[in-house]
Tab-separated table of N, CA, C and O in Angstrom:
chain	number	residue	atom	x	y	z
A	120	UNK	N	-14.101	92.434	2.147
A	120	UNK	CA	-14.337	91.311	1.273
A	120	UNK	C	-13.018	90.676	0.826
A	120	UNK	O	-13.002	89.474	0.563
A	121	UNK	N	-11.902	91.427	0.724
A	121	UNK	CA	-10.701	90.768	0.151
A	121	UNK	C	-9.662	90.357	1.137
A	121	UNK	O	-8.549	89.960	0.791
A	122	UNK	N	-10.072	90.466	2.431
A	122	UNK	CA	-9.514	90.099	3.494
A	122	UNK	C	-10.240	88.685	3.792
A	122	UNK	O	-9.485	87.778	4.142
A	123	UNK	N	-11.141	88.495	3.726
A	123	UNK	CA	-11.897	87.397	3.630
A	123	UNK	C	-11.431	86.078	2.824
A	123	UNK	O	-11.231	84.898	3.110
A	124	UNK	N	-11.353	86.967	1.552
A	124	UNK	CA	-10.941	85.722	0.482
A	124	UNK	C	-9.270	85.616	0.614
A	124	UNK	O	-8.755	84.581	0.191
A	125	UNK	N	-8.525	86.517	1.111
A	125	UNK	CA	-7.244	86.138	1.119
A	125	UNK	C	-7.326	84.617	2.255
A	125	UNK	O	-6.910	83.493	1.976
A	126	UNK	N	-7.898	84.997	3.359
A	126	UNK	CA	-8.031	84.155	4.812
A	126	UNK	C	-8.438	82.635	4.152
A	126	UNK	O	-7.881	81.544	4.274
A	127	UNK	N	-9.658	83.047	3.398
A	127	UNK	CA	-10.261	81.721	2.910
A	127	UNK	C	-9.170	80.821	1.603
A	127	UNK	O	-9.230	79.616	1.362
A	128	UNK	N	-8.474	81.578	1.102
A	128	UNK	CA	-7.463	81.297	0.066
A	128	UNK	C	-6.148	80.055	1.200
A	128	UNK	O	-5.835	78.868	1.109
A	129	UNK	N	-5.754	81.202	2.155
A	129	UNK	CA	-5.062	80.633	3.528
A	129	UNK	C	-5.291	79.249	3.784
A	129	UNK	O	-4.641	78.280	3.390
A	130	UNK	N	-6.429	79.301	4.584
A	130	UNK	CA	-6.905	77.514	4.963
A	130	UNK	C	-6.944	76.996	3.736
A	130	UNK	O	-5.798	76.628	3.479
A	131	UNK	N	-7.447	76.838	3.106
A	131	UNK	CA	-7.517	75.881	1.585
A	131	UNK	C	-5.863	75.638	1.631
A	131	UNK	O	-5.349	74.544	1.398
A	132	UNK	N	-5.250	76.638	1.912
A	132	UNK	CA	-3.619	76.062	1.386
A	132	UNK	C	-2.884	75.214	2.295
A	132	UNK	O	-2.023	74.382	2.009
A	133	UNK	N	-3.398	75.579	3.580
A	133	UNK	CA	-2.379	75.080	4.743
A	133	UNK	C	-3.822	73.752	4.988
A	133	UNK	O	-3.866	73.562	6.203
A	134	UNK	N	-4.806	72.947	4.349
A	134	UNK	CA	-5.905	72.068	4.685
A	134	UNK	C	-4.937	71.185	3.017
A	134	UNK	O	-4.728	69.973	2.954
A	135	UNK	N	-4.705	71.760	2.389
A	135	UNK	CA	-4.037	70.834	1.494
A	135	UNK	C	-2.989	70.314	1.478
A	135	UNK	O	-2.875	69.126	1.180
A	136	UNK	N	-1.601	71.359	1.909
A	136	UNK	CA	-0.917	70.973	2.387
A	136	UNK	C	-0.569	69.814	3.821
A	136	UNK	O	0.446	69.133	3.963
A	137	UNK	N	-1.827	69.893	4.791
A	137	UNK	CA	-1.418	69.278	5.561
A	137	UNK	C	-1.913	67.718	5.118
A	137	UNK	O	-1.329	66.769	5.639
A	138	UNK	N	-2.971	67.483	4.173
A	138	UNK	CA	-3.522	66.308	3.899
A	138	UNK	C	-2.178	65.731	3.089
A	138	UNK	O	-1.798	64.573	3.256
A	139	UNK	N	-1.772	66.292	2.551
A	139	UNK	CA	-0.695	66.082	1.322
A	139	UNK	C	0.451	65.208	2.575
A	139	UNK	O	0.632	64.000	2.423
A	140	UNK	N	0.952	65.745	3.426
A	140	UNK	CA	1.924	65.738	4.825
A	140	UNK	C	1.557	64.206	5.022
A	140	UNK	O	2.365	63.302	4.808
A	141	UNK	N	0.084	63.985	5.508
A	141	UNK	CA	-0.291	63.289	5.873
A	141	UNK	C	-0.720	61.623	4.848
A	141	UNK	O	-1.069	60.535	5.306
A	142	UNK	N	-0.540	61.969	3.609
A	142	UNK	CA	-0.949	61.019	2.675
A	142	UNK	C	0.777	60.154	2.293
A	142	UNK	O	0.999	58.983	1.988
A	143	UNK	N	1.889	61.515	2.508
A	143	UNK	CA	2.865	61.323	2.184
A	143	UNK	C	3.194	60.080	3.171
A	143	UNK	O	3.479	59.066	2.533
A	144	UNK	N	3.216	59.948	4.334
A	144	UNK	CA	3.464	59.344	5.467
A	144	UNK	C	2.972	58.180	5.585
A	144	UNK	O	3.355	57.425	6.479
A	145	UNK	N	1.653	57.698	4.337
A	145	UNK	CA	0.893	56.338	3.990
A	145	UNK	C	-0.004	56.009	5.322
A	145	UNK	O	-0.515	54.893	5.410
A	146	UNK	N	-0.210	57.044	6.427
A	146	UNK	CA	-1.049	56.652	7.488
A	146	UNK	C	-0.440	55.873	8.375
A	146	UNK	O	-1.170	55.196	9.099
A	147	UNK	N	1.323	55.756	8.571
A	147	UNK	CA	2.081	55.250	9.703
A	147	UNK	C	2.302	56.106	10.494
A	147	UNK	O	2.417	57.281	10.144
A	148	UNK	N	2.460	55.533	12.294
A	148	UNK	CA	3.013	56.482	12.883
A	148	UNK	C	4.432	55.965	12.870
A	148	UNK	O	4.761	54.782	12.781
A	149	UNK	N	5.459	57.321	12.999
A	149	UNK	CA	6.508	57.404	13.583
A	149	UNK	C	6.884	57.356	15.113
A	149	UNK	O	6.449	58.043	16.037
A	150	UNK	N	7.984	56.167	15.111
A	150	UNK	CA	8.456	55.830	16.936
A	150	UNK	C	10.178	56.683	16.643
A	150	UNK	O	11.223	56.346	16.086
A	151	UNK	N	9.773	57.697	17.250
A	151	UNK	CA	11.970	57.998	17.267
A	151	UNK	C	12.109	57.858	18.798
A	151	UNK	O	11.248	58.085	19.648
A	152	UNK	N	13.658	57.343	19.003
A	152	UNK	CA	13.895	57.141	20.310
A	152	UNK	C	15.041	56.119	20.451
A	152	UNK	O	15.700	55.649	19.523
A	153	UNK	N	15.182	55.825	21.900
A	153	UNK	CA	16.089	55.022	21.948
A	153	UNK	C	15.707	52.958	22.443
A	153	UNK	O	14.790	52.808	23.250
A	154	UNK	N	16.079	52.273	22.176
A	154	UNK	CA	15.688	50.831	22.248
A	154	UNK	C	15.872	50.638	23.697
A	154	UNK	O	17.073	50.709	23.958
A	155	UNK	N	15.051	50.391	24.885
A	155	UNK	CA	14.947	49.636	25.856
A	155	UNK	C	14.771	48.687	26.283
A	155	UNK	O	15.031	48.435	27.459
A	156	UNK	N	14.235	47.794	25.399
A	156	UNK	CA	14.351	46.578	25.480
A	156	UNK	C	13.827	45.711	23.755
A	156	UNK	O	13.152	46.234	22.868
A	157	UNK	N	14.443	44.250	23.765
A	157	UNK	CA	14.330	43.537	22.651
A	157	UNK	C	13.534	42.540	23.126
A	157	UNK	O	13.794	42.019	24.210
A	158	UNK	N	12.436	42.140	22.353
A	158	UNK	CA	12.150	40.322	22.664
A	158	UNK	C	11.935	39.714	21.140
A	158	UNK	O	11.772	40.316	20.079
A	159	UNK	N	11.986	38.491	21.387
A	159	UNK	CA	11.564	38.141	20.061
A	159	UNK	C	11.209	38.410	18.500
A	159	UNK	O	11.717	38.228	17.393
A	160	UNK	N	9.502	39.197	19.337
A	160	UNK	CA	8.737	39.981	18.290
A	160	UNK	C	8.749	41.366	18.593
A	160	UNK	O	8.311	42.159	17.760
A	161	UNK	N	9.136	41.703	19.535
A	161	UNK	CA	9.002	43.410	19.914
A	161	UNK	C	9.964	44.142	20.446
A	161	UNK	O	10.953	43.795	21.092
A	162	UNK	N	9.552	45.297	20.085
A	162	UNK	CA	11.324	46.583	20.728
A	162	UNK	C	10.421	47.648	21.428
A	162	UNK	O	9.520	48.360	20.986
A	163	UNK	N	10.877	47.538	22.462
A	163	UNK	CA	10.236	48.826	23.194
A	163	UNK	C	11.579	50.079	23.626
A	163	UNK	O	12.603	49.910	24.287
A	164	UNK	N	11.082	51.235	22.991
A	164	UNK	CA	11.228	52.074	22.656
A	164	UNK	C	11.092	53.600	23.841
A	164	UNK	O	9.971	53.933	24.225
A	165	UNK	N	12.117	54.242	24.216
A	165	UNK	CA	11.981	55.557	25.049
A	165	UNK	C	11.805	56.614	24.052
A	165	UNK	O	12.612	56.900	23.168
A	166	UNK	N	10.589	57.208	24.293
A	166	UNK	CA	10.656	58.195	22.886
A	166	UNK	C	11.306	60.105	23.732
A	166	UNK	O	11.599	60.434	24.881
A	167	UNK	N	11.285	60.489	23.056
A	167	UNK	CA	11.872	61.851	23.413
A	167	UNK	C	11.276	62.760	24.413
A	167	UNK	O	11.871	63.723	24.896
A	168	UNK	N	9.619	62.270	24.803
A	168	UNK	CA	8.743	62.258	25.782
A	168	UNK	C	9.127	62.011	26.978
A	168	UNK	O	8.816	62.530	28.050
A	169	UNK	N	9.907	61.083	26.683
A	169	UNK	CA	10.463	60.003	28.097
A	169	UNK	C	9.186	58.666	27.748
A	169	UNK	O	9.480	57.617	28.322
A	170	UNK	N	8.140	58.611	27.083
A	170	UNK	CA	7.021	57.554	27.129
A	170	UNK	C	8.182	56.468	26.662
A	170	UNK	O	9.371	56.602	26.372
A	171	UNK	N	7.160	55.169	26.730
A	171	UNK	CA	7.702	54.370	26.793
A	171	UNK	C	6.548	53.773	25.338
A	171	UNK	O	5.432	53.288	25.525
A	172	UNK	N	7.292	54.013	23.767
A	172	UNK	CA	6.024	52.889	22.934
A	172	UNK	C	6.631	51.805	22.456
A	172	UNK	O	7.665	52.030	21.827
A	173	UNK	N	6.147	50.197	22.618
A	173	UNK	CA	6.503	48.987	21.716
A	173	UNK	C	5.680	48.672	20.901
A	173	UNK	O	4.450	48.670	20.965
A	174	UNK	N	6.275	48.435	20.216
A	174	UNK	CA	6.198	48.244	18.462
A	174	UNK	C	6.587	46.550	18.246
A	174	UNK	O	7.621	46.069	18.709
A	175	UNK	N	5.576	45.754	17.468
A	175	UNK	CA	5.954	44.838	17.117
A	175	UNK	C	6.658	44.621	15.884
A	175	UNK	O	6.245	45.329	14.966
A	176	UNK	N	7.623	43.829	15.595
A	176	UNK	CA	7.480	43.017	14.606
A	176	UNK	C	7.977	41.438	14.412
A	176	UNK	O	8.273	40.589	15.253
A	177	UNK	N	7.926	41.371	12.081
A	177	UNK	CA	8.008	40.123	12.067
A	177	UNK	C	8.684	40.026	10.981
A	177	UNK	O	9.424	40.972	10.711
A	178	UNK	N	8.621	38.748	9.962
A	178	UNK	CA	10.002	38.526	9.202
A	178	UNK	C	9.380	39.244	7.852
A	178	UNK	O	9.852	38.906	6.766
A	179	UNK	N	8.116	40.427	7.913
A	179	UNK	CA	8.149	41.165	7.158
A	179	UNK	C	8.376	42.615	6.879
A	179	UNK	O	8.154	43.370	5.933
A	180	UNK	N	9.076	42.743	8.461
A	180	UNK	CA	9.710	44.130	8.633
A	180	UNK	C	11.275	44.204	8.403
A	180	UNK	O	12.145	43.491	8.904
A	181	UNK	N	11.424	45.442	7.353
A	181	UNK	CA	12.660	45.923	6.721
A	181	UNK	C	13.487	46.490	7.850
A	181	UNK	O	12.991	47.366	8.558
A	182	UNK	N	14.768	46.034	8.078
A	182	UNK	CA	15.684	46.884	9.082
A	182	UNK	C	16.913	47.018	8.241
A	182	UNK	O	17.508	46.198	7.541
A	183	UNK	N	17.247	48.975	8.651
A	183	UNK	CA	18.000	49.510	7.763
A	183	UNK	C	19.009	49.872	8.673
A	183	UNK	O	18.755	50.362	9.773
A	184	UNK	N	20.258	49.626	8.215
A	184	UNK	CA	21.014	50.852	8.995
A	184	UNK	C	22.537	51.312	8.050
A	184	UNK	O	23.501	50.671	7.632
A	185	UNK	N	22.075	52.907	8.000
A	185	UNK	CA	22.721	53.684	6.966
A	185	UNK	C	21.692	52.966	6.152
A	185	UNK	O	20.549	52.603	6.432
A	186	UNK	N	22.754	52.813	4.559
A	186	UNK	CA	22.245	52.163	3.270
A	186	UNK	C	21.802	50.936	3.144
A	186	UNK	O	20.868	50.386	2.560
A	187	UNK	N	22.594	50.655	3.756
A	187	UNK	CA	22.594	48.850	4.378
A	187	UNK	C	20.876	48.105	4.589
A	187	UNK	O	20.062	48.715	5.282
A	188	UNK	N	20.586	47.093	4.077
A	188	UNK	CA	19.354	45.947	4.890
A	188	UNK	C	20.213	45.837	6.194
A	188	UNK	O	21.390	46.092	6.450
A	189	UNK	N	19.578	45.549	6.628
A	189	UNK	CA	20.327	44.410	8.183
A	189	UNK	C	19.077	43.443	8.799
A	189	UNK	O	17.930	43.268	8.388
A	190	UNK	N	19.669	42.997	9.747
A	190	UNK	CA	18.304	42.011	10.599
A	190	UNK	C	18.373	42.677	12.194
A	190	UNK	O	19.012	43.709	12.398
A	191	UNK	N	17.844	42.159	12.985
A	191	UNK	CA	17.195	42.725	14.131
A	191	UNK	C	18.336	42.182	14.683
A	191	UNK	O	18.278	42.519	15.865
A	192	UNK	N	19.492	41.438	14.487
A	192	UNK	CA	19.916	40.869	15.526
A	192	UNK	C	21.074	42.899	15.686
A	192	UNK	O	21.277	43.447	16.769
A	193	UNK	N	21.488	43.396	14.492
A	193	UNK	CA	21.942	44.768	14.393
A	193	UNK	C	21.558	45.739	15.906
A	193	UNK	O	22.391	46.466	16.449
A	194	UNK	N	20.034	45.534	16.433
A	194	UNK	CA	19.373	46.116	17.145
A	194	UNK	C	20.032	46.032	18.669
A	194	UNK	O	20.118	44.973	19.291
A	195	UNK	N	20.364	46.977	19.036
A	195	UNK	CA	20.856	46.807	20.607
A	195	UNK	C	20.304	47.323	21.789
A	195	UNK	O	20.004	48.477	21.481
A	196	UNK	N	19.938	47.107	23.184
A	196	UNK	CA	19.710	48.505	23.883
A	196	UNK	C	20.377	49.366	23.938
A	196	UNK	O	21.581	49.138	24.057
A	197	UNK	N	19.858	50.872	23.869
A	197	UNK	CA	20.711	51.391	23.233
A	197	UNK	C	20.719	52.134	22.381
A	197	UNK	O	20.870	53.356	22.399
A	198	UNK	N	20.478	51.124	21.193
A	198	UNK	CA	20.694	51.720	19.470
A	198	UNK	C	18.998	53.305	19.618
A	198	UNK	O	17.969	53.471	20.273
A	199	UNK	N	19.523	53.779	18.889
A	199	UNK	CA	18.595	55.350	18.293
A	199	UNK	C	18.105	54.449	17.113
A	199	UNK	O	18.779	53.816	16.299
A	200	UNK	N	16.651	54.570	17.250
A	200	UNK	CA	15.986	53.792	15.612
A	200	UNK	C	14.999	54.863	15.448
A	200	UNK	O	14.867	55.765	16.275
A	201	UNK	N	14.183	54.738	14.183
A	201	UNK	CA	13.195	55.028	13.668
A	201	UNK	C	12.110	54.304	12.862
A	201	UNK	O	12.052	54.190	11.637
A	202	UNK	N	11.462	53.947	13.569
A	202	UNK	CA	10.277	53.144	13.205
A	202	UNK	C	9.028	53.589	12.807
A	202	UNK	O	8.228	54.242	13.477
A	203	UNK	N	8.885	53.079	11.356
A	203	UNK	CA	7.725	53.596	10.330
A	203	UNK	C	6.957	52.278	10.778
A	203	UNK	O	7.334	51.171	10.391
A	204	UNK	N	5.640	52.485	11.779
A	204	UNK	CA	4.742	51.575	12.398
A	204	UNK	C	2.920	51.893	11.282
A	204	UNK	O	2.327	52.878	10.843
A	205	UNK	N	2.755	50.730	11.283
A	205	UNK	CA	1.187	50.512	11.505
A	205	UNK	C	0.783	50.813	12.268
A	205	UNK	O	1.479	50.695	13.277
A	206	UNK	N	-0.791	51.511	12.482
A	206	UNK	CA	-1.686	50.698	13.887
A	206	UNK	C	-2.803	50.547	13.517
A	206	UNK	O	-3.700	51.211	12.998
A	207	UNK	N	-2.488	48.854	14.109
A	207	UNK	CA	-4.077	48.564	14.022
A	207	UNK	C	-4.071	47.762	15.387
A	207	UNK	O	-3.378	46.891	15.914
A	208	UNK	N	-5.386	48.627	15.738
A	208	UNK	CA	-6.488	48.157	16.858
A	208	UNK	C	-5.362	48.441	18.015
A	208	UNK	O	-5.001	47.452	18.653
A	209	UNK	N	-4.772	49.715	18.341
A	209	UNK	CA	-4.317	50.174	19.249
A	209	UNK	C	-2.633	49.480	19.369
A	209	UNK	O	-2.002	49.538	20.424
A	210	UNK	N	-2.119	48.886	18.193
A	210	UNK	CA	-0.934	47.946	18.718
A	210	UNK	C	-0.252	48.681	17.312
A	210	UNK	O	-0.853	48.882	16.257
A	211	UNK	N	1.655	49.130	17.720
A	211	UNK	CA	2.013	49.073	16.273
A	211	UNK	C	3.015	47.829	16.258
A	211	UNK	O	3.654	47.112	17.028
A	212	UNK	N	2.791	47.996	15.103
A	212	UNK	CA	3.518	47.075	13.700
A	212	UNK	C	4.390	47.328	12.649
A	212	UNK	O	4.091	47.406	11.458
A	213	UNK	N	5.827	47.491	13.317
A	213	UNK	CA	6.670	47.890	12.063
A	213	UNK	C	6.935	47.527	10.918
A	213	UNK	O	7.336	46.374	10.757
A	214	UNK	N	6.805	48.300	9.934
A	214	UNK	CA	6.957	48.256	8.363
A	214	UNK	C	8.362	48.096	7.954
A	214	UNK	O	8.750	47.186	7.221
A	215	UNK	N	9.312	49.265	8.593
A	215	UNK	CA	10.513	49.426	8.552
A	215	UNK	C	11.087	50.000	10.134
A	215	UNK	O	10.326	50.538	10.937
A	216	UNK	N	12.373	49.800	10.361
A	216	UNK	CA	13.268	50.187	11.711
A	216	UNK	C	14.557	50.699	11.079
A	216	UNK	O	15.382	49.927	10.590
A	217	UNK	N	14.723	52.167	11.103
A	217	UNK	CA	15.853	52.525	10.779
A	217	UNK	C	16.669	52.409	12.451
A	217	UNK	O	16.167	52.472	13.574
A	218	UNK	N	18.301	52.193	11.950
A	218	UNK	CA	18.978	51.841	12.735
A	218	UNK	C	19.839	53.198	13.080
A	218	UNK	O	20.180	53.738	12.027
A	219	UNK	N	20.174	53.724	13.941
A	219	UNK	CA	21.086	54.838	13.979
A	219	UNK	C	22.184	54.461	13.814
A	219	UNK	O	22.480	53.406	14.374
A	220	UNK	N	23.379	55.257	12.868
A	220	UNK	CA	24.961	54.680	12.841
A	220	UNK	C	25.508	55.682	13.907
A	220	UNK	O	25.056	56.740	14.344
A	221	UNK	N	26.792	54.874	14.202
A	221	UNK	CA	27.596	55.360	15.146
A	221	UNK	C	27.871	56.836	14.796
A	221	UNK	O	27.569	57.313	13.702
A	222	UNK	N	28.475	57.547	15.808
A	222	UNK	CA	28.513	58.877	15.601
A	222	UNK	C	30.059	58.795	14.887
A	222	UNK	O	30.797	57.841	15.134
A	223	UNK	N	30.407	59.731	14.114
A	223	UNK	CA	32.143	59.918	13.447
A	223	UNK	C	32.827	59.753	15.089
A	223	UNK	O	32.152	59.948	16.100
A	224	UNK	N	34.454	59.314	15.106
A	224	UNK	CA	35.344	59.649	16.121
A	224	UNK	C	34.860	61.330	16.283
A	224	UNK	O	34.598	62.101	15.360
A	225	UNK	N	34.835	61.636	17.881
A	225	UNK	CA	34.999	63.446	18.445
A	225	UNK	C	33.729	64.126	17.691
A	225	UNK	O	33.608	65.293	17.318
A	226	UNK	N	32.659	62.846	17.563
A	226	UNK	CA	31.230	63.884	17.114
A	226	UNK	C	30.109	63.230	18.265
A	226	UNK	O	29.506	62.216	17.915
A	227	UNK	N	29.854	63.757	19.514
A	227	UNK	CA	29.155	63.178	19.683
A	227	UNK	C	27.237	63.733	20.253
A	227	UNK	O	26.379	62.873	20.453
């Protein structure tokens, strides 16, 4: 019986914790990877998979790099970002694009 309730104690913790994970995150997915290509409205993205995901955006997505705002023009092929995306109806939609900074001189 007390093996039971420890187990059942278990899931309750790791079913809260993971909702908690998941609420924290506001229901975006994360794109990490490197930029393969730029257009206009979209950055398509090599993720660590090797897949290939693009992500749109528009002049209401935040681009950061370090502390810094910046604008998309910052964005290079190339650049390492992190993109906090929407999805809706199978397409994302970036919220924010963190920018990767250069590595220190002899860190690479």
């Amino acid at each position: 019986m007390k093996k039971s309730s420890l187990i059942l104690t278990q899931v309750l913790i790791c079913t809260l914790l993971l909702g908690t994970l998941t609420f924290a995150h506001g229901g975006m997915e994360h794109v990490l990877g490197t930029v393969t290509a730029i257009t206009d409205h979209s950055l398509s993205v090599k993720t660590r998979d090797g897949a290939t995901k693009t992500v749109e955006f528009d002049s209401e997505t935040k681009f950061v790099k370090g502390d810094a705002e910046t604008t998309i023009k910052d964005v290079q092929v190339g650049s390492r970002v992190v993109i906090h995306a929407h999805n809706h109806d199978n397409s994302l939609h970036a919220a924010e694009v963190r920018i990767g900074t250069d590595a220190a001189p002899g860190q690479h």
